[in-house]
Short mmCIF file of C-alpha atoms in Angstrom, two decimals:
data_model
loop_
_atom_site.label_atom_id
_atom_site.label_comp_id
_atom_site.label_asym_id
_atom_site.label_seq_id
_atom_site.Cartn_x
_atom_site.Cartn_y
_atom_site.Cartn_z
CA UNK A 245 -4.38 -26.18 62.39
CA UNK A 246 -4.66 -24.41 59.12
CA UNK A 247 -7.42 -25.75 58.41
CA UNK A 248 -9.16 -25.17 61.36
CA UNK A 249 -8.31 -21.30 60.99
CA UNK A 250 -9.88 -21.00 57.47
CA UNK A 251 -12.74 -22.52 58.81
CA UNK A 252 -12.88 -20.25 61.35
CA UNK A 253 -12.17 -16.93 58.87
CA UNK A 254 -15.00 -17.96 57.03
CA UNK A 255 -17.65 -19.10 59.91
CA UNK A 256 -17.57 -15.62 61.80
CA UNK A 257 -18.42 -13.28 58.80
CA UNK A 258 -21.01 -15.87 57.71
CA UNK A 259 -23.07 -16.18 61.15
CA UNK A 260 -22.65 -12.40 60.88
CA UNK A 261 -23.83 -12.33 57.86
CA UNK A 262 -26.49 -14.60 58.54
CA UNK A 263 -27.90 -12.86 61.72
CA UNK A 264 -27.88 -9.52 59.63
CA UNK A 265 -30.39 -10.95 57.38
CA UNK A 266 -32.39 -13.49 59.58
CA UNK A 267 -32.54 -11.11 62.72
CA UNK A 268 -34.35 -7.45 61.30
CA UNK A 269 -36.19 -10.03 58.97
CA UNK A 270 -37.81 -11.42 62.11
CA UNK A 271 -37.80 -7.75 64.07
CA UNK A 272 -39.97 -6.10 60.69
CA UNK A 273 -42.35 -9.16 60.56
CA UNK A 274 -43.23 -9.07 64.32
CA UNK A 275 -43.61 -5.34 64.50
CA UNK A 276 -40.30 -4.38 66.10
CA UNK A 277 -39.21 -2.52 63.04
CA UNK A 278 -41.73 -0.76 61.50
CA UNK A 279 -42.35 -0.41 58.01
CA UNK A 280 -40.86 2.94 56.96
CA UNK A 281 -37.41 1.96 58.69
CA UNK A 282 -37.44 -1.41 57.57
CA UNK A 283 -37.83 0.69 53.62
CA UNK A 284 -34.69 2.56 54.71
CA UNK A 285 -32.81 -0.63 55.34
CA UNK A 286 -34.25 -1.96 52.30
CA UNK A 287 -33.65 1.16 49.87
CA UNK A 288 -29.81 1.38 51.83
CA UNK A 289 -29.08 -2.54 50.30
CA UNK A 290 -29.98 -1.44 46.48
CA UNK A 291 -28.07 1.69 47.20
CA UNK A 292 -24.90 -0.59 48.28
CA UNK A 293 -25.52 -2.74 45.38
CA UNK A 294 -24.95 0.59 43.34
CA UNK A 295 -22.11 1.23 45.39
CA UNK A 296 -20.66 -2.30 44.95
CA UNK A 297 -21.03 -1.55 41.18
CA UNK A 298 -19.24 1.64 40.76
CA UNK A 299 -16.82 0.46 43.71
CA UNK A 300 -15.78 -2.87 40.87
CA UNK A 301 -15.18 -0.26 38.14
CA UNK A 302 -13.64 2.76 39.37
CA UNK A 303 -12.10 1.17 42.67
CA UNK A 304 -10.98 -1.79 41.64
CA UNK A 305 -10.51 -1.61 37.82
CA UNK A 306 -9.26 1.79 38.11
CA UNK A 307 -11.78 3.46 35.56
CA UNK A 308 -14.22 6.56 35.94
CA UNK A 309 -17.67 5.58 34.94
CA UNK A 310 -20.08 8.42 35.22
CA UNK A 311 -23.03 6.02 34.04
CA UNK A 312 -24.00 3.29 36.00
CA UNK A 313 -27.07 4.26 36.55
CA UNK A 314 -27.90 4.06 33.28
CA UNK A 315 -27.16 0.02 33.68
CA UNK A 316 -29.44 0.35 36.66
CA UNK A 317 -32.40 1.68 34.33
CA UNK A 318 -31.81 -1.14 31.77
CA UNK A 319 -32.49 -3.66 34.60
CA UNK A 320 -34.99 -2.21 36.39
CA UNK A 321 -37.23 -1.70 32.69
CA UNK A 322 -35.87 -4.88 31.34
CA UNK A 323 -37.59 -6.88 34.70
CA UNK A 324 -40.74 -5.42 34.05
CA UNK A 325 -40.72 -5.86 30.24
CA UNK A 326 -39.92 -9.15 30.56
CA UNK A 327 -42.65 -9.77 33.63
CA UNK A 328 -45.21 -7.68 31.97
CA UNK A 329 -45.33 -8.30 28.46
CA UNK A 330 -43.28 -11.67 27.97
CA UNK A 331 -44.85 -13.37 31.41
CA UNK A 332 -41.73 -14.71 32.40
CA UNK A 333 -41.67 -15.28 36.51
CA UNK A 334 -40.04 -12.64 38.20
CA UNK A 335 -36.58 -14.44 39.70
CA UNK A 336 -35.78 -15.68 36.20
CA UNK A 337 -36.54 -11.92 34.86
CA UNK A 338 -34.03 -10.04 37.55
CA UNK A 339 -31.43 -12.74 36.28
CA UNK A 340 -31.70 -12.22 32.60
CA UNK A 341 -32.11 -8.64 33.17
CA UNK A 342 -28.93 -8.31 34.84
CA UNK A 343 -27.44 -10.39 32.04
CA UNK A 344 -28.53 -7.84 29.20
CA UNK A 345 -27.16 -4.88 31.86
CA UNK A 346 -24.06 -6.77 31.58
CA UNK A 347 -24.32 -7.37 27.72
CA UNK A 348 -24.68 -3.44 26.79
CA UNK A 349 -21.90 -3.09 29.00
CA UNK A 350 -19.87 -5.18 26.87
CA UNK A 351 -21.15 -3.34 24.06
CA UNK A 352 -20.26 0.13 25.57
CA UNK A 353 -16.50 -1.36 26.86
CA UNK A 354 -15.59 -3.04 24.06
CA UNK A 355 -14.75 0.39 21.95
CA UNK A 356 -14.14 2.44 24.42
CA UNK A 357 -11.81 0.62 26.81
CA UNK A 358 -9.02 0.06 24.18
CA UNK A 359 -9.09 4.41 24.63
CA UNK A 360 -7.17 6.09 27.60
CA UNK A 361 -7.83 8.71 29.68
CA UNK A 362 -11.33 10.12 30.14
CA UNK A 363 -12.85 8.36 27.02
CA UNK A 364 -14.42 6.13 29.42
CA UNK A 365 -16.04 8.63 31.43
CA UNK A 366 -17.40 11.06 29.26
CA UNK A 367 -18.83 7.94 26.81
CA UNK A 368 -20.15 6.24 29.88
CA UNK A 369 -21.67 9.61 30.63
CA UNK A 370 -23.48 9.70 27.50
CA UNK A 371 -24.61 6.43 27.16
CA UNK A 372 -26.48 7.41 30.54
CA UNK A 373 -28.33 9.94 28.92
CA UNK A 374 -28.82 8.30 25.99
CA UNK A 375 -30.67 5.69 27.41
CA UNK A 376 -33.01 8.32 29.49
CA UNK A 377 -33.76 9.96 26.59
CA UNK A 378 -34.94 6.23 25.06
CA UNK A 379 -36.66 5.53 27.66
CA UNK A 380 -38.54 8.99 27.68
CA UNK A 381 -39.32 8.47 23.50
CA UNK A 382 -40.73 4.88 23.68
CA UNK A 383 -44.15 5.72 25.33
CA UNK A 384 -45.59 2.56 24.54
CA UNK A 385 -43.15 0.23 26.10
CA UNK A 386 -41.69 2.44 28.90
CA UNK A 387 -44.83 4.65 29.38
CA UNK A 388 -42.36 7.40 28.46
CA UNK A 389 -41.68 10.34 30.87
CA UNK A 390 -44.56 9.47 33.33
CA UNK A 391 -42.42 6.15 34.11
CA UNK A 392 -43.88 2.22 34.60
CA UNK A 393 -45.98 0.39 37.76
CA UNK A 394 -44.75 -2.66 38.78
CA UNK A 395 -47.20 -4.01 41.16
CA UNK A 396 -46.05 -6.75 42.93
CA UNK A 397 -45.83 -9.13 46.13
CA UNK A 398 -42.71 -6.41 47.46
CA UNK A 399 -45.24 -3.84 47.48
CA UNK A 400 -48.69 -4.79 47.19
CA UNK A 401 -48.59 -7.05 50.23
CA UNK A 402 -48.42 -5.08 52.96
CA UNK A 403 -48.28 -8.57 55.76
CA UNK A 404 -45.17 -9.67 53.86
CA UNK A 405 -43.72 -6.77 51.90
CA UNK A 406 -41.81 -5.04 54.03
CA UNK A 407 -40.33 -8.47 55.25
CA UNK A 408 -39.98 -10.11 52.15
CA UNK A 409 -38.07 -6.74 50.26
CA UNK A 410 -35.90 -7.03 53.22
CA UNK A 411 -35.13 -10.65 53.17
CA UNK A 412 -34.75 -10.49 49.42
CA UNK A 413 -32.84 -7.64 48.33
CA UNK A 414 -30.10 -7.78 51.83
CA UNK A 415 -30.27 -11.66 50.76
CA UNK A 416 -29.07 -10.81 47.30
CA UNK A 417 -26.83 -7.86 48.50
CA UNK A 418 -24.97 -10.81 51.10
CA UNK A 419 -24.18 -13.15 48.31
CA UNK A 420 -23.05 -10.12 46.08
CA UNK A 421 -20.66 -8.94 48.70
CA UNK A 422 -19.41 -12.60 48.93
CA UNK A 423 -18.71 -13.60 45.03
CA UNK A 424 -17.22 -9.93 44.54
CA UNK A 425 -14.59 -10.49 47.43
CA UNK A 426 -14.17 -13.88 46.31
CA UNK A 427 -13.73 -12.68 42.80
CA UNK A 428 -11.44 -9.82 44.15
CA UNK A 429 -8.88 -12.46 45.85
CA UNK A 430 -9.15 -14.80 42.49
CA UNK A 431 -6.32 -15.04 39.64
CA UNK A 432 -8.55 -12.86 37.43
CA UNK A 433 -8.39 -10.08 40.72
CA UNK A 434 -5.47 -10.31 40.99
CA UNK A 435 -4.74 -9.42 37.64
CA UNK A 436 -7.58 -6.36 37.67
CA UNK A 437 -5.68 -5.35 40.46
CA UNK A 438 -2.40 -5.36 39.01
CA UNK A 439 -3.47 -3.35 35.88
CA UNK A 440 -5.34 -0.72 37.88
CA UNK A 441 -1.93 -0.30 40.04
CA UNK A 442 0.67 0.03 36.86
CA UNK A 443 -0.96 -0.91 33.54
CA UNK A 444 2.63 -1.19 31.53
CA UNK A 445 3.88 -3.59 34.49
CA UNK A 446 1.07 -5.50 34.39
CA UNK A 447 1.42 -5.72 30.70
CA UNK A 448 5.04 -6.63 30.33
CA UNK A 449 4.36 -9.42 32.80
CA UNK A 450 1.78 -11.19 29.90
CA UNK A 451 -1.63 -9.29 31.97
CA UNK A 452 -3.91 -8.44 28.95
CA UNK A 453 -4.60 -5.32 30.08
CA UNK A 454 -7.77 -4.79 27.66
CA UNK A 455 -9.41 -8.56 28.71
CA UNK A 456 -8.95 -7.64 32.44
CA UNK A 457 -10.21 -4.10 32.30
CA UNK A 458 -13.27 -5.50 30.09
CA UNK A 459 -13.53 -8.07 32.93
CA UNK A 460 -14.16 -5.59 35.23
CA UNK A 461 -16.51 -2.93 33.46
CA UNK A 462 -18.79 -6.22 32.30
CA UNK A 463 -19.57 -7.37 36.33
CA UNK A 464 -20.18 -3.93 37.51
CA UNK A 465 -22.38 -3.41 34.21
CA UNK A 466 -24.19 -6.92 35.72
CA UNK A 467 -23.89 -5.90 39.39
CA UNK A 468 -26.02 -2.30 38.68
CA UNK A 469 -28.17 -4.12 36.44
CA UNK A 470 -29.38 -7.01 39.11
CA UNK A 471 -29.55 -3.65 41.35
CA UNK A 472 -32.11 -1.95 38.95
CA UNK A 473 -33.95 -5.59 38.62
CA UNK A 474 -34.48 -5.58 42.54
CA UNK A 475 -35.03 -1.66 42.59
CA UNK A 476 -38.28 -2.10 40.16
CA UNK A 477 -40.62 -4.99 42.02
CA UNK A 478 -39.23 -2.74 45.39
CA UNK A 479 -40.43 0.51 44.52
CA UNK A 480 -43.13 -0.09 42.51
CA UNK A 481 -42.68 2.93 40.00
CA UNK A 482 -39.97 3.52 37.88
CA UNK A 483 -39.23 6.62 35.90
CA UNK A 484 -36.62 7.38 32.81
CA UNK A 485 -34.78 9.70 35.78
CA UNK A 486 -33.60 6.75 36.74
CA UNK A 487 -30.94 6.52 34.30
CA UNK A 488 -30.07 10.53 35.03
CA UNK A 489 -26.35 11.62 35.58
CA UNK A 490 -27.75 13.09 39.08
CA UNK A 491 -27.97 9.18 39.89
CA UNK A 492 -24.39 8.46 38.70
CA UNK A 493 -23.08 10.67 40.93
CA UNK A 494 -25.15 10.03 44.02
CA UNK A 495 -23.51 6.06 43.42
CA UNK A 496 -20.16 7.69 43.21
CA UNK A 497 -20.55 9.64 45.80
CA UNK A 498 -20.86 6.40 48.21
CA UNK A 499 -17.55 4.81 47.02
CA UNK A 500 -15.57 8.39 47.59
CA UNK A 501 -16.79 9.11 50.86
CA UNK A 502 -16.63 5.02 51.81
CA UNK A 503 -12.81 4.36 50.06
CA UNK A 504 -12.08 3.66 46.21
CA UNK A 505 -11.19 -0.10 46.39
CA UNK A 506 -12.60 -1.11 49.69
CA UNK A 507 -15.93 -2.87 49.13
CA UNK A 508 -16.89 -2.46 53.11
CA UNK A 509 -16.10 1.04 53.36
CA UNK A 510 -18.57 1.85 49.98
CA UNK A 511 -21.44 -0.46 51.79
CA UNK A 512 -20.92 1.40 54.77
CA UNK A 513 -21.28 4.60 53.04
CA UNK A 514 -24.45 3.63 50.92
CA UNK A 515 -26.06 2.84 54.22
CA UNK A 516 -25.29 5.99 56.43
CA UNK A 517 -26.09 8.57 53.35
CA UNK A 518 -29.31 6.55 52.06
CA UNK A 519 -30.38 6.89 56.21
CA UNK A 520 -28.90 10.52 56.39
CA UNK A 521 -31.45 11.59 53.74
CA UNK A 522 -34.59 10.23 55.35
CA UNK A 523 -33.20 11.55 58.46
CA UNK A 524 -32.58 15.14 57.06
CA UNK A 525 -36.43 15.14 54.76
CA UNK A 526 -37.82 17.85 57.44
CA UNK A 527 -35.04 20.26 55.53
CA UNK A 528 -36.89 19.54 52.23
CA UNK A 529 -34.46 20.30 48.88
CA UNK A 530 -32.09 21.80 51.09
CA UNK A 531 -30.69 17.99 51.99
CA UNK A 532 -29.94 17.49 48.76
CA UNK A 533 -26.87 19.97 49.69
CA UNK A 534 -25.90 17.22 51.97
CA UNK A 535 -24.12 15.38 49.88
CA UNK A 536 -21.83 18.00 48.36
CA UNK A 537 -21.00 19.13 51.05
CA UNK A 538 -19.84 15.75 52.44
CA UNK A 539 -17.89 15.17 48.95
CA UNK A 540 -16.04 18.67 49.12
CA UNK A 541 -15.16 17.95 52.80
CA UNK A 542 -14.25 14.62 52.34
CA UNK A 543 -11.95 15.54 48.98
CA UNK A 544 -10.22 18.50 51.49
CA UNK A 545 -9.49 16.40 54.71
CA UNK A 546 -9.58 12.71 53.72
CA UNK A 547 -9.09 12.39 49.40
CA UNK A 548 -8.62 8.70 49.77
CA UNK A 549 -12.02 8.11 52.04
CA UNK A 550 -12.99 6.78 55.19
CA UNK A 551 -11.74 3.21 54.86
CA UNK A 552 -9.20 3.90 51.97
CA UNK A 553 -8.53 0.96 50.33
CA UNK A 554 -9.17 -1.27 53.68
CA UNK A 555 -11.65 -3.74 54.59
CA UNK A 556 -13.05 -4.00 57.96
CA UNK A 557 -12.02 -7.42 59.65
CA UNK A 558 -15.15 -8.74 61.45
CA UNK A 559 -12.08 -11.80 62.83
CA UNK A 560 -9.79 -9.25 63.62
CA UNK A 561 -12.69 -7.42 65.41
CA UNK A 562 -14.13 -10.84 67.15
CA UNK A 563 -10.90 -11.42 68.52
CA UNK A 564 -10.02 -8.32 69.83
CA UNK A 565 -13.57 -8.52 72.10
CA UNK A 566 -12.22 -10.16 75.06
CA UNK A 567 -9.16 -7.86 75.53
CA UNK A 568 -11.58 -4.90 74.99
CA UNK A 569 -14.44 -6.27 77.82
CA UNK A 570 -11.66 -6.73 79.76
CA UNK A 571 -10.22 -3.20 79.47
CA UNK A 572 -13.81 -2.00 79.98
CA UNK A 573 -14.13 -4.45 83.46
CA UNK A 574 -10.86 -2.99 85.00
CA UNK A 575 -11.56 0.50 84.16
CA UNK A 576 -15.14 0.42 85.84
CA UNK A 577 -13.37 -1.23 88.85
CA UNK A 578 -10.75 0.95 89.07
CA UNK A 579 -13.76 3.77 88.94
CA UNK A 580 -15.83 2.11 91.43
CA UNK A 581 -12.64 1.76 94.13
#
């Protein structure tokens, strides 16, 4: 019986999961979806990749990091470097440039983390800018403040591109979401989770409260750098801007507004904002007030966010179907008589 209901747990998320790849893959390649919505979707997976990333560090470690975009920028230049100069095929080059994302995270943690307070922050914040200002100084590698081409199959094909971006990047986004929550519910989860609740409990019960927090700060670091690898072959273009502290906050912005700790509610949010800009480009730079206006409103009526630190059930939500149809039935009957 137990059995059987694990099974179950885990087969209705992943057909979901499955039909939310497989299904608008199908729609953009026959037409139904054209190409400028089917970049939205596209652009809205990075973007909850980003979200994922701060969401791992700030929601579930418990520490401000104003500079993941900065992590994003490594991968995204690292890809091409590696493509471009070294020749190395592109799925091996996203990997090992999330892998040196990850490794100048360690780099950046490893100081700073044994600090309290709002060390992390404010040197996560610079390291951000340090690394645009690098990127704008080596013209001859980065092509300095007029930014890098990437041609590739994503965009240069424009049969496949749109479908294959989608497939790819919502692909890689689905198997993120799965080893994070995976990762969340593990022993080393756990033990993030008891540090970011009460760091001198979680220390007096034997929790290494640096190793756990370092943990933490090193997957987001490789989570926003396997974003910035997709984000390159994707766009096309990069630009040192990339890395900007504008950026940083925009990614923040989706785990406050979604809930700090709940990994749907940030996905959620990095989907509805990334469509609310399109949606609102006939206002020109006035959108970009959009989304500080959503953050003051959101810090006024709801501080914690939309989802909190909840997850949204898809089994809870399967199973409460039938009683809801049937609600629907006898209330249109009832109408009807």
């Amino acid at each position: 019986m137990m059995k059987n209901k694990i099974i179950r747990n885990m087969a209705i998320p992943g057909v979901l999961a499955l039909l939310a790849i497989i299904v608008p893959t199908i729609l953009i390649k026959a037409g139904a979806i054209n190409a400028y919505t089917a970049q939205i979707l596209t652009l809205g997976g990075i973007n909850a990749l980003m979200a994922l990333s701060v969401n791992m560090i700030c929601g579930i470690t418990g520490q401000l990091s104003l500079g993941q975009a900065g992590f994003e920028a490594l991968g995204a230049y690292s890809v091409i470097i590696l493509t471009q100069n070294i020749g190395i095929p592109l799925p091996v080059s996203i990997i090992i440039a999330a892998l040196i994302a990850a490794f100048f995270g360690f780099l950046i943690g490893f100081p700073t983390l044994k600090l309290e307070g709002d060390y992390l922050a404010i040197v996560t914040l610079a390291f951000g800018e340090i690394i645009r200002v690098v990127l704008v100084n080596l013209k001859g590698i980065t092509g300095g403040p007029n930014g890098k081409q990437f041609p590739s199959v994503f965009t240069t094909n424009l049969e496949w591109g749109p479908t294959l971006s989608y497939f790819v990047i919502i692909g890689s986004l689905v198997a993120v979401i799965v080893l994070v929550l995976n990762f969340i519910h593990s022993t080393y989860g756990r033990a993030i989770l008891a540090v970011r609740e009460d760091e001198i409990a979680a220390n007096s019960n034997g929790i290494s409260v640096f190793k756990y927090k370092m943990v933490g700060f090193v997957i987001a670091s490789l989570i926003a750098g396997f974003a910035g690898a997709l984000y390159a072959p994707f766009i096309g273009f990069i630009k040192p801007d990339l890395a900007s502290f504008n950026n940083s906050i925009n990614d923040l912005i989706f785990v406050v507004l979604g809930g700090m700790g709940s990994v749907t509610g940030s996905i959620l949010a990095a989907f509805v904002l990334t469509y609310l800009q399109e949606f609102l480009r006939f206002l020109q730079n006035y959108r970009l007030l959009i989304y500080p206006v959503i953050l003051i409103l959101v810090m006024l009526f709801r501080p914690q966010g939309l989802m909190g630190m909840r997850e949204v059930s898809f089994v809870k939500i399967w199973d409460g179907l039938p009683g809801f149809f049937k609600k629907l039935c006898s209330k249109f009957k009832k109408e009807k008589v």
